Amino acid sequence: MYKNIGHRLASNLSNGYFNEDFSKHHVQLSTLQRTILAAGSAAVSLVDPFRGDMIACLGETTGKYSLNYCLEKMKLSDEGHKILLEKPRINTKTIDMTYLENLPDGTLGKTYHNFLKINNVTPDSRDHVKFIDDIELAYVMQRYREVHDIFHAVLVMPTTMLGEVTVKWVEALQTRLPMCIGGALFGASRLRPRQRQLYIDHHLPWAINTGKKSNFLLSTYFEKRWDQTLDDFHREMNIQPLV
């Protein structure tokens, strides 16, 4: 269902758009600085898992090898390779939200739009990558951040703690990012008793199965699939929705 054609956007998605942002926000770190930031952000993230800035910092300072793994996985598919070549961005400047709103119910784009509206979130909230020196790996991390909410939408998982931990398991198994592994392992400790039972009985086994058996979601050029039905997408990606 991937369409290798132009897709509807509100502005240009050229490679240079990301390169410019990278140059503007990049911060060079020494080995010592990187170690201190990694340790500090890990400690704060454990105490307060809603500190998005600390989780972002943790991901950037500990994710080099996992990002290399993701980069190589993306290169293996035409769709992933196209993403790396064009470096598209997902925010309200690049995505025509009115177009998504007017798509038929049950399409990927409408599902994503509804997810943002219901959960009162915006694609503009994702931090810029700062502490990754390699521009290709920096883009992979940026892409991961910007499609995270789309993962929630297509996996039909809300932004509750249970939904977040479930998505983190899928991401951990697919990307191998330490911050995702940590979020999956330690996030469950914050679940309420009712949520914990659902997690053990249903969400955890489903997330592990989905993470291992579904296609590599980070290689999905979502912007070229907005009009694809969610049912079609699930079949293509080998995802069995959790009922």
Short mmCIF file of C-alpha atoms in Angstrom, two decimals:
data_model
loop_
_atom_site.label_atom_id
_atom_site.label_comp_id
_atom_site.label_asym_id
_atom_site.label_seq_id
_atom_site.Cartn_x
_atom_site.Cartn_y
_atom_site.Cartn_z
CA MET A 1 0.00 0.00 0.00
CA TYR A 2 3.11 2.22 0.13
CA LYS A 3 2.87 4.87 -2.59
CA ASN A 4 6.13 6.10 -4.05
CA ILE A 5 4.55 9.37 -5.18
CA GLY A 6 4.15 12.88 -3.86
CA HIS A 7 1.99 13.16 -0.74
CA ARG A 8 -0.11 15.98 0.61
CA LEU A 9 1.83 18.29 2.91
CA ALA A 10 1.53 21.81 4.24
CA SER A 11 5.14 22.64 3.40
CA ASN A 12 8.40 21.30 1.97
CA LEU A 13 9.87 18.05 3.33
CA SER A 14 13.29 18.30 1.74
CA ASN A 15 16.42 16.73 3.18
CA GLY A 16 17.75 20.20 3.91
CA TYR A 17 14.91 20.89 6.36
CA PHE A 18 16.29 18.35 8.83
CA ASN A 19 19.92 19.23 8.09
CA GLU A 20 19.19 22.84 9.02
CA ASP A 21 17.53 21.85 12.29
CA PHE A 22 20.40 19.50 13.10
CA SER A 23 22.98 22.26 12.64
CA LYS A 24 20.92 24.66 14.74
CA HIS A 25 20.35 22.39 17.73
CA HIS A 26 23.35 20.04 17.80
CA VAL A 27 25.47 20.12 20.99
CA GLN A 28 28.90 18.44 21.03
CA LEU A 29 29.59 16.49 24.22
CA SER A 30 32.76 15.05 25.70
CA THR A 31 32.73 11.43 26.89
CA LEU A 32 32.51 12.62 30.50
CA GLN A 33 29.65 14.99 29.76
CA ARG A 34 27.78 12.26 27.91
CA THR A 35 28.24 9.84 30.82
CA ILE A 36 27.02 12.38 33.38
CA LEU A 37 23.99 13.29 31.26
CA ALA A 38 23.13 9.62 30.71
CA ALA A 39 23.32 8.82 34.44
CA GLY A 40 21.42 11.93 35.50
CA SER A 41 18.64 11.57 32.94
CA ALA A 42 18.25 7.87 33.81
CA ALA A 43 17.83 8.68 37.51
CA VAL A 44 15.31 11.47 36.90
CA SER A 45 13.36 9.36 34.39
CA LEU A 46 12.96 6.57 36.94
CA VAL A 47 11.60 8.98 39.54
CA ASP A 48 9.38 10.89 37.09
CA PRO A 49 8.57 8.97 33.86
CA PHE A 50 6.61 11.99 32.59
CA ARG A 51 9.78 14.11 32.26
CA GLY A 52 9.90 14.01 28.47
CA ASP A 53 13.07 16.13 28.36
CA MET A 54 14.96 13.65 30.53
CA ILE A 55 13.71 10.65 28.57
CA ALA A 56 14.79 12.38 25.35
CA CYS A 57 18.24 13.06 26.82
CA LEU A 58 18.55 9.45 27.98
CA GLY A 59 17.69 8.18 24.53
CA GLU A 60 20.28 10.37 22.84
CA THR A 61 23.13 9.63 25.25
CA THR A 62 22.66 5.85 25.38
CA GLY A 63 21.22 4.90 22.00
CA LYS A 64 24.15 4.90 19.54
CA TYR A 65 24.35 1.15 18.91
CA SER A 66 20.59 0.70 18.83
CA LEU A 67 20.21 3.60 16.40
CA ASN A 68 22.81 1.98 14.14
CA TYR A 69 20.73 -1.18 14.26
CA CYS A 70 17.58 0.79 13.32
CA LEU A 71 19.42 2.58 10.52
CA GLU A 72 20.52 -0.70 8.97
CA LYS A 73 17.01 -2.15 9.31
CA MET A 74 15.55 0.88 7.53
CA LYS A 75 18.06 0.53 4.70
CA LEU A 76 16.81 -3.01 4.02
CA SER A 77 13.44 -1.86 2.63
CA ASP A 78 12.60 0.50 -0.22
CA GLU A 79 10.25 2.39 2.06
CA GLY A 80 12.79 2.77 4.87
CA HIS A 81 15.49 3.77 2.39
CA LYS A 82 13.17 6.43 0.95
CA ILE A 83 12.58 7.85 4.45
CA LEU A 84 16.32 8.10 5.07
CA LEU A 85 16.83 9.77 1.71
CA GLU A 86 14.05 12.37 2.04
CA LYS A 87 14.15 12.82 5.84
CA PRO A 88 10.48 13.83 6.20
CA ARG A 89 9.27 15.50 9.39
CA ILE A 90 5.97 15.11 11.21
CA ASN A 91 4.54 18.28 12.72
CA THR A 92 1.75 20.74 12.01
CA LYS A 93 3.95 22.64 9.54
CA THR A 94 4.58 19.58 7.38
CA ILE A 95 1.33 17.64 7.71
CA ASP A 96 -1.97 18.94 6.40
CA MET A 97 -4.11 18.25 9.46
CA THR A 98 -7.30 19.37 7.70
CA TYR A 99 -6.66 16.75 5.03
CA LEU A 100 -6.30 14.07 7.73
CA GLU A 101 -9.48 15.24 9.46
CA ASN A 102 -11.47 14.92 6.24
CA LEU A 103 -10.27 11.42 5.39
CA PRO A 104 -12.81 8.59 5.79
CA ASP A 105 -13.15 6.90 9.17
CA GLY A 106 -10.97 3.84 9.46
CA THR A 107 -8.09 5.22 7.42
CA LEU A 108 -4.64 5.54 8.90
CA GLY A 109 -4.62 9.33 8.60
CA LYS A 110 -8.04 9.80 10.21
CA THR A 111 -7.09 7.35 12.97
CA TYR A 112 -3.96 9.40 13.73
CA HIS A 113 -5.91 12.68 13.64
CA ASN A 114 -8.53 11.28 16.01
CA PHE A 115 -5.83 10.00 18.36
CA LEU A 116 -4.29 13.47 18.60
CA LYS A 117 -7.67 15.09 19.21
CA ILE A 118 -8.95 12.58 21.77
CA ASN A 119 -5.73 12.57 23.78
CA ASN A 120 -5.18 16.33 23.42
CA VAL A 121 -1.65 15.93 22.09
CA THR A 122 0.19 17.62 19.24
CA PRO A 123 2.99 16.42 16.94
CA ASP A 124 4.77 19.72 17.68
CA SER A 125 5.70 18.61 21.21
CA ARG A 126 8.69 16.45 20.23
CA ASP A 127 12.11 17.78 21.21
CA HIS A 128 14.82 18.38 18.65
CA VAL A 129 17.72 15.91 18.76
CA LYS A 130 20.75 17.63 20.34
CA PHE A 131 23.36 15.17 21.58
CA ILE A 132 23.85 12.77 18.66
CA ASP A 133 26.86 13.62 16.49
CA ASP A 134 26.10 11.51 13.42
CA ILE A 135 23.44 13.22 11.31
CA GLU A 136 21.98 9.95 10.00
CA LEU A 137 21.58 8.53 13.50
CA ALA A 138 20.21 11.86 14.69
CA TYR A 139 17.52 11.67 12.03
CA VAL A 140 16.61 8.09 13.01
CA MET A 141 16.09 9.29 16.59
CA GLN A 142 14.07 12.29 15.40
CA ARG A 143 11.94 10.04 13.23
CA TYR A 144 11.34 7.66 16.14
CA ARG A 145 10.12 10.54 18.30
CA GLU A 146 7.84 11.92 15.64
CA VAL A 147 6.17 8.60 14.78
CA HIS A 148 5.72 7.53 18.40
CA ASP A 149 2.17 8.90 18.54
CA ILE A 150 1.42 7.23 15.20
CA PHE A 151 2.55 3.93 16.76
CA HIS A 152 0.05 4.55 19.57
CA ALA A 153 -2.69 5.27 17.03
CA VAL A 154 -2.11 2.28 14.73
CA LEU A 155 -1.62 -0.08 17.69
CA VAL A 156 -4.87 1.31 19.18
CA MET A 157 -3.20 2.18 22.48
CA PRO A 158 -4.20 5.28 24.50
CA THR A 159 -1.74 7.56 26.30
CA THR A 160 -2.51 5.99 29.69
CA MET A 161 0.36 4.40 31.64
CA LEU A 162 -0.88 0.97 30.53
CA GLY A 163 -0.98 2.04 26.89
CA GLU A 164 2.44 3.68 27.14
CA VAL A 165 4.10 0.63 28.69
CA THR A 166 2.50 -1.61 26.07
CA VAL A 167 3.80 0.53 23.19
CA LYS A 168 7.22 0.73 24.86
CA TRP A 169 7.45 -3.09 24.79
CA VAL A 170 6.74 -3.12 21.06
CA GLU A 171 9.30 -0.37 20.50
CA ALA A 172 11.88 -2.02 22.74
CA LEU A 173 11.72 -5.29 20.85
CA GLN A 174 11.84 -3.57 17.47
CA THR A 175 14.39 -0.80 18.05
CA ARG A 176 16.46 -2.17 20.98
CA LEU A 177 16.74 1.39 22.30
CA PRO A 178 17.80 1.34 26.00
CA MET A 179 15.26 4.02 26.92
CA CYS A 180 12.46 1.89 25.44
CA ILE A 181 13.70 -1.21 27.27
CA GLY A 182 13.86 0.76 30.52
CA GLY A 183 10.40 2.22 29.98
CA ALA A 184 8.98 -1.23 29.28
CA LEU A 185 10.60 -2.85 32.31
CA PHE A 186 10.19 -0.12 34.92
CA GLY A 187 6.98 1.49 33.66
CA ALA A 188 4.93 -1.53 34.68
CA SER A 189 5.77 -0.90 38.35
CA ARG A 190 3.62 2.24 38.22
CA LEU A 191 0.48 0.45 37.05
CA ARG A 192 -2.52 0.33 39.34
CA PRO A 193 -3.71 -3.15 40.45
CA ARG A 194 -6.49 -3.34 37.84
CA GLN A 195 -4.12 -2.18 35.09
CA ARG A 196 -1.41 -4.57 36.29
CA GLN A 197 -3.73 -7.54 35.90
CA LEU A 198 -4.71 -6.48 32.37
CA TYR A 199 -1.02 -5.97 31.63
CA ILE A 200 0.01 -9.44 32.79
CA ASP A 201 -2.94 -11.28 31.25
CA HIS A 202 -3.29 -9.47 27.94
CA HIS A 203 -1.12 -6.46 27.13
CA LEU A 204 2.32 -7.89 27.88
CA PRO A 205 1.95 -11.12 25.86
CA TRP A 206 0.33 -9.16 23.01
CA ALA A 207 3.09 -6.53 22.99
CA ILE A 208 5.86 -9.14 22.97
CA ASN A 209 4.21 -11.06 20.15
CA THR A 210 3.60 -7.88 18.15
CA GLY A 211 7.12 -6.54 18.69
CA LYS A 212 8.69 -9.79 17.53
CA LYS A 213 6.41 -10.72 14.64
CA SER A 214 5.25 -7.47 13.04
CA ASN A 215 7.16 -5.68 10.30
CA PHE A 216 9.70 -3.03 11.33
CA LEU A 217 7.40 -0.08 12.01
CA LEU A 218 10.12 2.55 11.88
CA SER A 219 10.50 1.77 8.17
CA THR A 220 6.91 2.82 7.50
CA TYR A 221 6.48 5.97 5.38
CA PHE A 222 3.22 6.92 7.10
CA GLU A 223 2.90 10.15 5.13
CA LYS A 224 2.39 8.14 1.96
CA ARG A 225 -0.18 5.86 3.60
CA TRP A 226 -2.69 8.28 5.14
CA ASP A 227 -5.56 6.97 2.98
CA GLN A 228 -4.77 3.29 3.65
CA THR A 229 -7.35 1.57 5.84
CA LEU A 230 -6.18 0.55 9.28
CA ASP A 231 -7.37 -3.03 8.66
CA ASP A 232 -5.28 -3.15 5.51
CA PHE A 233 -2.28 -1.73 7.36
CA HIS A 234 -2.60 -4.31 10.13
CA ARG A 235 -2.70 -7.16 7.63
CA GLU A 236 0.29 -5.83 5.72
CA MET A 237 2.33 -5.26 8.87
CA ASN A 238 1.32 -8.57 10.47
CA ILE A 239 -0.35 -6.86 13.45
CA GLN A 240 -3.20 -8.56 15.24
CA PRO A 241 -5.01 -5.80 17.23
CA LEU A 242 -5.52 -6.41 20.93
CA VAL A 243 -9.22 -6.98 21.60
#
